[in-house]
């Protein structure tokens, strides 16, 4: 497995933009005409789009448009009623959550969900453990594999904390970190699973403009290291600044898809966000 | 909290002082040189090995129990400590509320009884030592059997099912012909070994060898549990306790690790059961009341759930306190009769002033050198 090479952990490389090397046509995640119903409520209605390797895709829409639902379907929390989701050509449905993570999909949460009584370092180590194989027996008897994986996991976790910029808080309990640090820690923890696709669910919620700018920088660095990024956000300006392409949802339906500039000028999107003026309707 | 008129400030300071005091101790411990820690640890262990000798404990003032053979009491205490260490894996680390932990203890004890006692229908009469491994194995299997369907449940449901499990075991013990009910199994063999003059190491009268055996096994079990908790396995358990959904989405096979927590906890209870049967010589259905499950759970929470030292202290203190009341009379009332009342009172007071337990789960940095560095960087 090429997991270790993929670890986006060396900030020094981050400056070089890698966009031109990306093959835009290689699909990573395919959302294939997905419909999701909860009883009578149609949460997603025939949503269809593809995420290509190496890009930053923005999934946007007004509140309640079905962004997080779409996200949960992608990460295997909800099963689509119709249609299917394929990751690296394989169907997601029927796979266990931890298997999906091991396939290379990691996520953060809209409302932060760290392990509060574990240190920042340990939080990230849990992510790194996703690919570890130390058994209970090996851990009990401290077999060589335990030591090897333990060292690897720890080094990786330290690197990632450095990368997201909170390595000075390494031994602090997650619950004692500031809000911004917690958001960064979530990203580090997700990156520790060696994702091919990193899904960020409103990572900038509650951030001030300066923090948002730093976050954008971080997202670009992550992409430049070969990780595809799916970004959910309802702040249009933030999305415009960082994404390569944008998919817009409204009331569970895809209403637009394209380059940021195209989407911004799309009348349907403007209508969805600003409402339709009476005389134009 | 803020609506009450006077207490907030006063209580804050008292609690703060307490916290600082404890903090200072743990800080001192963690900053002490390695050899100091080792010396202290060895001293504590030596103390507990020496404790059941009359030549030693007669100088300990009020510590020996007036109404009961202190050596016997110490054996009981050691069994409770072992159980608390095991339950702490399930409740403290993996965060699974198991109300029927004593059921596994019963499985261990009955396995030994059935396979070794002449009163058993099987008439296998195997020696004690041969059966211990079987008892541990069977208890683990029973843990996996109980866990496989139930560990998909969460919280309250799991608590109810485990409670039901312990009752099932108890009722089976009471009413099954095979398990002999009240009559029980007698002449269960003792652990092997004898002195040069032919006297057995593990006799009927002297409880000390049993206590020493359990104490040694506690040390081994604690080393094992520590190895587990300071590894991928322990991190998986704690992450499940903290947020099961997030753990799954970070690639933790939660079901597998919950099952392992259950099985490891059960194995330790099985070992304790086998030791108990080997010492008591006799096992019947009265040994496995539901109350025992509750006492061990209370001990773990009392000591500090999720902390191995806390579990040891909790299990030891609770078992000891209950026995300490024996033989004390106050105004003509035998206090032992009211032991659970005091126990309840202590628990209530604890929950008010120190809900996290005596020695709480405030796990420290893996390496304190790093921590000092961090402090310097922070400044």
XYZ file of C-alpha atoms in Angstrom:
660
model
C 0.000 0.000 0.000
C 1.158 3.472 -0.720
C -0.327 4.836 2.488
C 2.827 6.208 3.950
C 3.842 8.177 0.888
C 0.455 9.789 0.809
C 0.576 11.125 4.299
C 0.251 14.859 3.858
C 2.577 15.812 6.600
C 5.478 17.820 5.294
C 4.445 21.452 5.298
C 7.587 22.469 3.429
C 6.303 20.934 0.215
C 3.041 22.699 0.514
C 4.021 25.800 -1.357
C 4.258 24.130 -4.764
C 0.879 24.118 -6.513
C 0.084 20.713 -7.898
C -3.024 21.491 -9.869
C -1.588 20.961 -13.330
C -0.421 17.437 -12.568
C -3.954 16.367 -11.659
C -5.801 14.155 -14.069
C -9.209 15.718 -13.878
C -10.903 12.778 -15.510
C -10.077 10.073 -13.020
C -13.163 9.594 -10.871
C -12.693 9.022 -7.160
C -16.221 9.188 -5.856
C -19.318 8.781 -7.960
C -22.701 9.784 -6.626
C -24.894 7.989 -9.104
C -28.492 9.244 -9.201
C -28.937 8.954 -5.480
C -32.326 9.358 -3.885
C -32.737 9.155 -0.141
C -36.130 9.126 1.548
C -36.944 9.210 5.228
C -40.532 8.050 5.332
C -42.344 10.555 3.171
C -39.562 13.121 3.210
C -37.297 13.169 0.204
C -33.955 14.308 1.584
C -32.015 13.740 -1.620
C -33.684 13.636 -4.991
C -31.751 12.076 -7.857
C -28.480 13.737 -6.925
C -25.776 12.922 -9.437
C -22.199 14.157 -9.540
C -18.651 12.878 -9.656
C -15.630 13.818 -7.653
C -12.330 13.557 -9.527
C -8.956 12.786 -8.049
C -6.942 15.735 -6.874
C -9.627 18.384 -6.937
C -11.331 20.415 -4.274
C -15.034 20.110 -4.772
C -17.397 22.400 -2.945
C -20.829 21.125 -2.002
C -22.939 24.137 -1.225
C -26.516 25.116 -0.752
C -28.716 27.060 1.602
C -29.447 25.690 5.063
C -31.419 22.471 4.901
C -30.522 21.791 1.288
C -29.340 18.264 2.091
C -25.599 18.846 2.174
C -24.909 16.932 5.359
C -27.383 14.219 4.372
C -25.499 13.800 1.127
C -22.305 13.666 3.114
C -23.650 11.028 5.470
C -24.783 8.925 2.541
C -21.303 9.160 1.067
C -19.588 8.071 4.258
C -21.924 5.132 4.673
C -24.033 6.401 7.537
C -27.207 6.416 5.445
C -28.032 3.902 2.740
C -29.424 5.473 -0.430
C -33.015 4.484 -1.215
C -32.226 4.529 -4.929
C -29.046 4.878 -6.891
C -25.617 4.112 -5.546
C -22.390 5.654 -4.398
C -19.109 4.290 -5.650
C -15.737 5.027 -4.164
C -12.771 3.996 -6.306
C -15.246 2.055 -8.387
C -16.564 0.054 -5.435
C -20.051 0.317 -4.037
C -20.152 1.944 -0.617
C -23.447 0.517 0.574
C -23.176 -2.620 2.655
C -19.665 -1.755 3.798
C -19.015 -1.102 7.450
C -18.035 2.384 8.469
C -14.529 1.458 9.504
C -14.010 -0.384 6.238
C -14.995 2.716 4.294
C -12.471 4.680 6.316
C -9.801 2.124 5.511
C -10.641 2.373 1.820
C -9.508 5.964 2.071
C -12.402 8.205 2.978
C -12.136 10.348 6.093
C -14.305 13.099 7.432
C -14.706 15.791 10.011
C -17.937 16.771 11.688
C -20.085 19.864 11.530
C -20.398 19.807 15.307
C -16.962 18.786 16.534
C -16.741 15.183 17.652
C -13.335 14.555 19.126
C -12.509 12.135 21.925
C -12.526 14.740 24.696
C -10.765 12.705 27.405
C -7.873 11.778 25.164
C -4.916 14.011 24.448
C -4.568 15.692 21.075
C -1.789 13.251 20.235
C -3.900 10.233 21.155
C -6.821 11.519 19.116
C -4.627 11.551 16.047
C -3.116 8.187 16.973
C -6.604 6.668 16.884
C -6.839 7.823 13.284
C -3.416 6.390 12.512
C -4.470 3.077 14.050
C -6.995 2.640 11.239
C -4.304 0.900 9.203
C -2.549 -0.816 12.089
C -2.817 -4.531 12.594
C -1.530 -5.069 16.131
C -3.799 -7.690 17.646
C -4.879 -7.889 21.260
C -2.361 -10.679 21.806
C 0.443 -8.658 20.214
C -0.383 -5.677 22.415
C -0.674 -7.852 25.517
C 2.712 -9.470 24.963
C 4.332 -6.357 23.495
C 5.396 -8.165 20.339
C 7.649 -6.318 17.867
C 4.704 -5.315 15.691
C 3.242 -3.392 18.616
C 6.424 -1.373 19.086
C 6.843 -0.753 15.374
C 3.279 0.426 14.825
C 3.267 2.374 18.035
C 6.356 4.291 16.961
C 5.038 4.854 13.454
C 1.676 6.019 14.721
C 3.219 8.390 17.167
C 5.582 9.896 14.632
C 2.784 10.304 12.141
C 0.571 11.921 14.763
C 3.315 14.346 15.758
C 3.921 15.235 12.115
C 0.251 15.877 11.499
C -0.178 18.007 14.591
C 2.761 20.030 13.375
C 1.152 20.254 9.943
C -2.128 21.656 11.255
C -0.189 23.917 13.588
C -1.099 22.686 17.077
C 1.931 20.588 17.968
C 2.520 22.740 21.043
C -0.781 21.398 22.421
C 0.085 17.760 21.802
C -0.394 16.501 25.355
C -3.429 18.575 26.189
C -6.785 16.874 26.488
C -8.900 17.526 23.428
C -11.627 19.089 25.534
C -9.173 21.700 26.829
C -8.290 22.932 23.357
C -9.786 26.118 21.977
C -12.514 25.886 19.385
C -10.171 26.623 16.512
C -7.609 24.125 17.773
C -10.307 21.476 18.052
C -11.300 22.016 14.431
C -7.668 21.643 13.400
C -7.296 18.561 15.530
C -10.268 16.992 13.770
C -8.580 17.568 10.450
C -5.316 16.067 11.729
C -7.177 13.047 13.067
C -8.930 12.516 9.741
C -5.663 12.897 7.822
C -4.045 10.270 10.021
C -6.255 7.620 8.405
C -4.366 8.273 5.134
C -7.425 9.351 3.212
C -7.617 9.615 -0.533
C -10.688 11.735 0.017
C -11.074 14.128 2.903
C -14.597 15.350 3.557
C -14.845 18.532 5.574
C -18.273 19.347 6.951
C -18.448 23.105 7.453
C -14.903 23.348 8.791
C -15.061 27.119 8.995
C -18.232 27.342 11.060
C -17.718 29.882 13.814
C -14.419 31.147 12.437
C -13.520 34.809 12.042
C -12.173 36.035 8.673
C -8.514 35.648 9.670
C -9.072 32.071 10.850
C -11.000 31.305 7.688
C -8.074 32.503 5.606
C -5.711 30.232 7.530
C -8.084 27.342 7.021
C -8.227 27.924 3.273
C -4.457 27.845 3.237
C -4.495 24.552 5.084
C -7.050 23.034 2.712
C -4.934 23.996 -0.285
C -1.887 22.437 1.331
C -3.804 19.228 1.918
C -4.909 19.128 -1.706
C -1.376 19.856 -2.903
C -0.225 16.712 -1.176
C -2.504 14.589 -3.279
C -5.608 14.362 -1.136
C -8.903 15.072 -2.819
C -11.063 17.379 -0.747
C -14.810 17.626 -0.527
C -15.854 20.784 1.216
C -19.317 21.430 2.525
C -19.978 25.025 3.253
C -22.810 27.437 3.044
C -20.580 30.480 3.076
C -20.348 31.180 -0.666
C -17.383 33.488 -0.508
C -15.265 30.962 1.330
C -16.086 28.259 -1.189
C -15.350 30.495 -4.158
C -11.834 31.128 -2.896
C -10.658 27.566 -2.646
C -12.665 25.117 -4.730
C -11.952 23.885 -8.237
C -15.562 22.970 -8.894
C -18.827 23.439 -7.089
C -22.022 21.433 -6.817
C -25.070 23.288 -5.579
C -27.929 21.577 -3.790
C -31.312 22.995 -2.984
C -34.189 21.090 -1.422
C -32.295 17.845 -1.959
C -31.791 18.419 -5.690
C -28.712 19.361 -7.601
C -29.442 22.702 -9.213
C -26.033 23.557 -10.613
C -22.520 22.227 -11.100
C -19.420 23.845 -12.550
C -16.501 26.165 -12.046
C -16.871 28.676 -9.219
C -17.335 31.597 -11.608
C -20.017 29.753 -13.589
C -21.876 28.773 -10.489
C -21.727 32.259 -9.074
C -23.367 33.677 -12.163
C -25.922 30.922 -12.491
C -29.351 32.515 -12.018
C -30.738 29.439 -10.258
C -27.990 29.631 -7.643
C -28.477 33.323 -7.144
C -32.174 32.687 -6.724
C -31.582 29.921 -4.239
C -29.335 32.069 -2.128
C -30.970 35.452 -2.463
C -34.516 34.523 -3.319
C -36.183 35.437 -6.566
C -37.321 39.011 -6.969
C -41.069 39.153 -7.561
C -40.838 40.835 -10.936
C -38.297 38.353 -12.303
C -40.256 35.248 -11.395
C -25.838 26.140 40.690
C -25.453 29.891 40.677
C -28.964 30.421 42.018
C -28.091 29.282 45.547
C -27.042 32.119 47.753
C -23.900 31.275 49.650
C -22.274 27.949 48.776
C -20.744 28.495 45.314
C -17.621 30.370 46.337
C -16.915 28.477 49.510
C -17.306 25.138 47.853
C -15.201 26.150 44.914
C -12.245 26.911 47.144
C -12.591 23.697 49.107
C -12.765 21.668 45.939
C -9.865 23.612 44.496
C -7.729 22.899 47.497
C -8.551 19.240 47.230
C -7.714 19.231 43.571
C -4.464 21.038 44.109
C -3.501 18.621 46.851
C -4.120 15.660 44.641
C -2.535 17.366 41.717
C 0.591 18.023 43.753
C 0.839 14.353 44.674
C 0.420 13.121 41.138
C 2.763 15.810 39.877
C 5.380 14.820 42.403
C 4.946 11.185 41.476
C 5.311 11.817 37.779
C 8.273 14.109 38.189
C 10.064 11.825 40.617
C 13.110 10.066 39.196
C 12.474 6.625 37.837
C 14.337 4.872 40.643
C 12.269 6.654 43.311
C 9.092 5.450 41.674
C 10.424 1.914 41.496
C 11.502 1.944 45.138
C 8.084 3.204 46.223
C 6.305 0.671 44.064
C 8.391 -2.197 45.420
C 7.804 -0.936 48.971
C 4.033 -0.891 48.454
C 4.050 -4.371 46.954
C 6.270 -5.664 49.781
C 3.877 -4.118 52.289
C 0.966 -6.016 50.807
C 2.896 -9.274 50.719
C 3.756 -8.810 54.405
C 0.278 -7.657 55.422
C -1.416 -10.975 56.318
C 1.399 -11.997 58.718
C 0.336 -11.574 62.314
C 3.887 -10.539 63.260
C 3.425 -7.612 60.927
C -0.190 -6.546 61.143
C -0.381 -6.577 64.927
C 1.564 -3.309 64.836
C -0.834 -1.680 62.413
C -3.290 -0.330 64.989
C -6.871 -0.196 63.734
C -6.196 -1.726 60.323
C -6.752 -5.411 61.175
C -10.393 -6.418 61.354
C -11.558 -7.163 64.902
C -14.510 -9.377 64.020
C -12.968 -11.570 61.372
C -9.756 -13.388 60.623
C -7.702 -10.641 59.008
C -5.942 -13.052 56.653
C -9.273 -14.358 55.400
C -10.471 -10.800 54.944
C -7.366 -9.960 52.953
C -8.045 -12.899 50.655
C -11.572 -11.633 49.996
C -10.192 -8.158 49.448
C -7.683 -9.463 46.928
C -10.406 -11.259 44.978
C -12.425 -8.050 44.835
C -9.375 -6.154 43.635
C -8.901 -8.648 40.822
C -12.569 -8.331 39.867
C -12.415 -4.545 39.977
C -9.390 -4.533 37.666
C -11.315 -6.730 35.233
C -14.560 -4.769 35.359
C -12.601 -1.565 34.935
C -11.649 -2.708 31.430
C -15.299 -3.056 30.488
C -16.788 -0.081 32.312
C -13.844 2.234 32.753
C -12.026 1.920 29.453
C -14.561 0.725 26.911
C -17.430 2.514 28.667
C -19.797 -0.461 28.521
C -22.127 -0.564 31.502
C -21.999 -4.175 32.658
C -24.300 -4.847 35.603
C -23.807 -8.579 35.547
C -20.082 -8.884 35.890
C -20.345 -11.251 38.812
C -22.015 -13.730 36.467
C -18.627 -14.357 34.873
C -17.116 -14.926 38.293
C -19.805 -17.545 38.845
C -19.043 -19.210 35.512
C -15.374 -19.461 36.512
C -16.118 -20.858 39.959
C -18.707 -23.343 38.706
C -16.471 -24.564 35.903
C -13.854 -25.477 38.482
C -16.478 -26.989 40.783
C -18.116 -29.136 38.135
C -14.848 -30.494 36.768
C -13.079 -31.159 40.039
C -15.570 -31.883 42.806
C -16.594 -35.428 43.711
C -20.169 -34.154 44.186
C -20.328 -33.281 40.503
C -22.276 -35.516 38.139
C -19.346 -35.536 35.764
C -17.010 -37.235 38.228
C -14.019 -36.032 36.284
C -12.117 -35.129 39.471
C -9.474 -33.226 37.562
C -6.826 -31.349 39.542
C -7.382 -27.672 40.205
C -4.467 -26.415 38.138
C -5.605 -28.252 35.014
C -9.030 -26.676 35.258
C -8.012 -23.044 35.751
C -7.201 -22.567 32.076
C -10.488 -24.223 31.105
C -12.366 -21.949 33.512
C -10.755 -18.842 32.020
C -11.406 -20.091 28.500
C -15.054 -20.944 29.170
C -15.652 -17.599 30.857
C -14.201 -15.842 27.833
C -16.477 -17.891 25.595
C -19.463 -16.968 27.746
C -18.392 -13.329 27.479
C -18.248 -13.582 23.690
C -21.581 -15.406 23.600
C -23.228 -12.736 25.706
C -21.445 -9.959 23.863
C -22.076 -10.995 20.274
C -25.794 -10.216 20.289
C -25.791 -7.560 23.002
C -22.828 -5.354 22.173
C -24.790 -4.013 19.237
C -26.992 -2.435 21.862
C -25.903 0.700 23.618
C -26.121 2.212 27.060
C -29.231 1.295 28.992
C -30.063 -1.748 26.917
C -26.675 -3.292 27.454
C -26.972 -2.693 31.200
C -30.325 -4.488 31.266
C -29.145 -7.476 29.266
C -26.045 -7.962 31.406
C -28.170 -7.679 34.527
C -30.384 -10.389 33.092
C -27.362 -12.537 32.334
C -26.139 -12.485 35.924
C -29.605 -13.378 37.170
C -29.834 -16.230 34.690
C -26.578 -17.661 35.951
C -27.696 -17.293 39.551
C -31.109 -18.850 38.944
C -29.521 -21.684 36.986
C -27.220 -22.248 39.948
C -30.170 -22.256 42.368
C -32.522 -24.492 40.436
C -30.498 -26.675 38.110
C -29.955 -30.203 39.284
C -26.603 -30.270 37.526
C -25.368 -27.225 39.444
C -26.585 -28.572 42.787
C -28.288 -25.382 44.059
C -27.946 -24.790 47.794
C -26.226 -28.082 48.440
C -23.415 -27.054 46.195
C -20.165 -28.748 45.372
C -17.744 -29.756 48.091
C -14.200 -31.061 48.261
C -13.027 -28.875 45.433
C -9.277 -29.456 45.338
C -6.802 -26.780 46.370
C -3.978 -25.487 44.218
C -1.036 -27.918 44.107
C 2.340 -27.801 45.811
C 3.729 -29.060 49.118
C 6.547 -28.390 51.549
C 9.452 -30.751 52.105
C 7.697 -32.320 55.099
C 4.649 -33.180 53.026
C 2.320 -30.439 54.262
C 0.508 -28.788 51.323
C 1.245 -25.152 50.499
C -2.422 -24.463 50.167
C -4.136 -25.867 53.213
C -7.496 -25.318 54.852
C -6.568 -23.226 57.849
C -4.058 -20.724 56.571
C -5.406 -18.252 54.000
C -2.060 -16.562 53.455
C -0.792 -18.718 50.575
C -4.031 -18.090 48.687
C -3.743 -14.396 49.298
C -0.150 -14.392 48.066
C -1.182 -16.348 44.990
C -3.954 -13.874 44.178
C -1.670 -10.932 44.876
C 0.915 -12.300 42.455
C -1.747 -12.863 39.835
C -3.073 -9.333 40.377
C 0.392 -7.994 39.597
C 0.572 -10.068 36.403
C -2.965 -9.098 35.366
C -2.264 -5.432 35.986
C 0.855 -5.604 33.818
C -1.222 -7.226 31.092
C -4.051 -4.711 31.346
C -1.546 -1.877 31.301
C 0.038 -3.268 28.167
C -3.361 -3.363 26.544
C -4.450 0.096 27.599
C -1.163 1.635 26.484
C -1.596 0.356 22.973
C -3.830 0.521 19.961
C -6.323 -1.642 21.854
C -6.641 0.753 24.772
C -6.964 3.758 22.479
C -9.720 1.951 20.607
C -11.531 1.226 23.880
C -11.293 4.781 25.103
C -12.347 6.206 21.756
C -15.422 3.964 21.869
C -16.200 5.241 25.345
C -15.758 8.834 24.261
C -17.728 8.778 21.008
C -18.626 5.503 19.403
C -19.789 6.966 16.089
C -16.694 9.077 15.663
C -14.549 6.061 16.543
C -16.197 4.000 13.810
C -15.708 6.752 11.283
C -12.035 6.990 12.247
C -11.600 3.364 11.294
C -11.999 1.659 14.675
C -13.754 -1.702 14.306
C -15.836 -0.907 17.355
C -17.760 -4.143 17.627
C -14.599 -6.224 17.579
C -12.944 -4.146 20.276
C -16.038 -4.067 22.449
C -16.132 -7.825 22.230
C -12.468 -7.969 23.221
C -13.138 -5.725 26.197
C -15.949 -8.010 27.260
C -13.865 -11.136 26.747
C -10.812 -9.779 28.606
C -12.956 -8.594 31.502
C -14.706 -11.967 31.585
C -11.403 -13.857 31.532
C -10.208 -11.984 34.609
C -13.483 -12.711 36.397
C -13.136 -16.356 35.424
C -9.664 -16.455 36.923
C -10.988 -14.860 40.108
C -13.801 -17.427 40.225
C -11.376 -20.312 39.827
C -9.166 -18.944 42.619
C -12.179 -18.471 44.849
C -13.378 -22.039 44.273
C -9.887 -23.411 44.877
C -9.662 -21.609 48.185
C -13.211 -22.113 49.479
C -13.291 -25.799 48.759
C -17.045 -25.393 48.459
C -19.254 -23.580 45.967
C -23.005 -23.174 46.126
C -25.624 -20.860 44.736
C -25.467 -18.462 47.665
C -22.064 -17.172 46.640
C -23.368 -15.320 43.636
C -25.956 -12.797 44.730
C -26.690 -9.851 42.475
C -25.465 -7.542 45.211
C -21.906 -8.583 44.428
C -22.141 -7.247 40.878
C -23.351 -3.965 42.260
C -20.578 -3.810 44.861
C -17.856 -4.322 42.267
C -19.349 -1.752 39.939
C -19.580 0.667 42.856
C -15.963 -0.112 43.745
C -14.773 0.715 40.245
C -16.683 3.987 40.177
C -15.639 4.756 43.739
C -11.972 4.245 42.939
C -12.011 6.117 39.669
C -13.376 4.551 36.549
C -10.879 4.236 33.724
C -7.847 4.223 35.974
C -6.156 0.959 36.914
C -4.777 2.224 40.224
C -8.206 3.672 40.972
C -9.865 0.320 40.367
C -7.365 -1.431 42.644
C -7.847 1.089 45.432
C -11.627 1.092 44.960
C -11.973 -2.680 44.936
C -9.660 -3.038 47.917
C -11.215 -0.308 50.030
C -14.812 -1.310 49.386
C -14.236 -4.981 50.179
C -12.180 -4.047 53.222
C -14.636 -1.484 54.583
C -17.505 -3.953 54.426
C -15.532 -6.463 56.491
C -14.168 -3.803 58.831
C -17.627 -3.233 60.275
C -17.817 -6.793 61.501
C -17.576 -7.135 65.255
C -17.944 -3.437 66.018
C -20.759 -2.658 68.395
C -22.123 0.788 68.945
C -24.887 1.284 71.568
C -25.518 -2.433 71.422
C -25.974 -2.428 67.663
C -23.780 -4.643 65.560
C -22.526 -2.250 62.876
C -21.943 -5.076 60.424
C -25.708 -5.374 60.038
C -25.719 -1.831 58.737
C -22.627 -2.128 56.564
C -24.452 -1.417 53.338
C -26.076 1.635 54.845
C -22.623 3.089 55.517
C -21.449 1.952 52.146
C -24.386 3.770 50.558
C -23.678 6.891 52.585
C -20.040 6.902 51.522
C -21.080 6.537 47.907
C -23.543 9.404 48.149
C -20.932 11.649 49.753
C -18.448 10.634 47.076
C -20.847 11.425 44.282
C -21.349 14.891 45.707
C -17.747 15.825 46.422
C -15.760 13.699 44.072
C -17.913 12.237 41.321
C -14.903 11.273 39.232
C -13.750 8.797 41.906
C -10.873 8.734 44.356
C -8.151 8.468 41.756
C -9.747 9.773 38.624
C -8.906 9.001 35.080
C -6.650 11.953 34.474
C -4.262 10.143 32.279
C -1.075 11.988 31.827
C 1.148 12.573 28.893
C 2.931 9.548 27.565
C 6.259 11.155 28.231
C 6.781 13.895 30.685
C 9.944 15.096 29.131
C 7.762 16.233 26.266
C 5.410 17.874 28.658
C 8.140 19.992 30.196
C 9.299 20.986 26.752
C 5.767 21.958 25.925
C 5.528 24.154 28.997
C 8.656 25.970 27.960
C 7.376 26.435 24.434
C 4.081 27.664 25.843
C 5.822 30.381 27.817
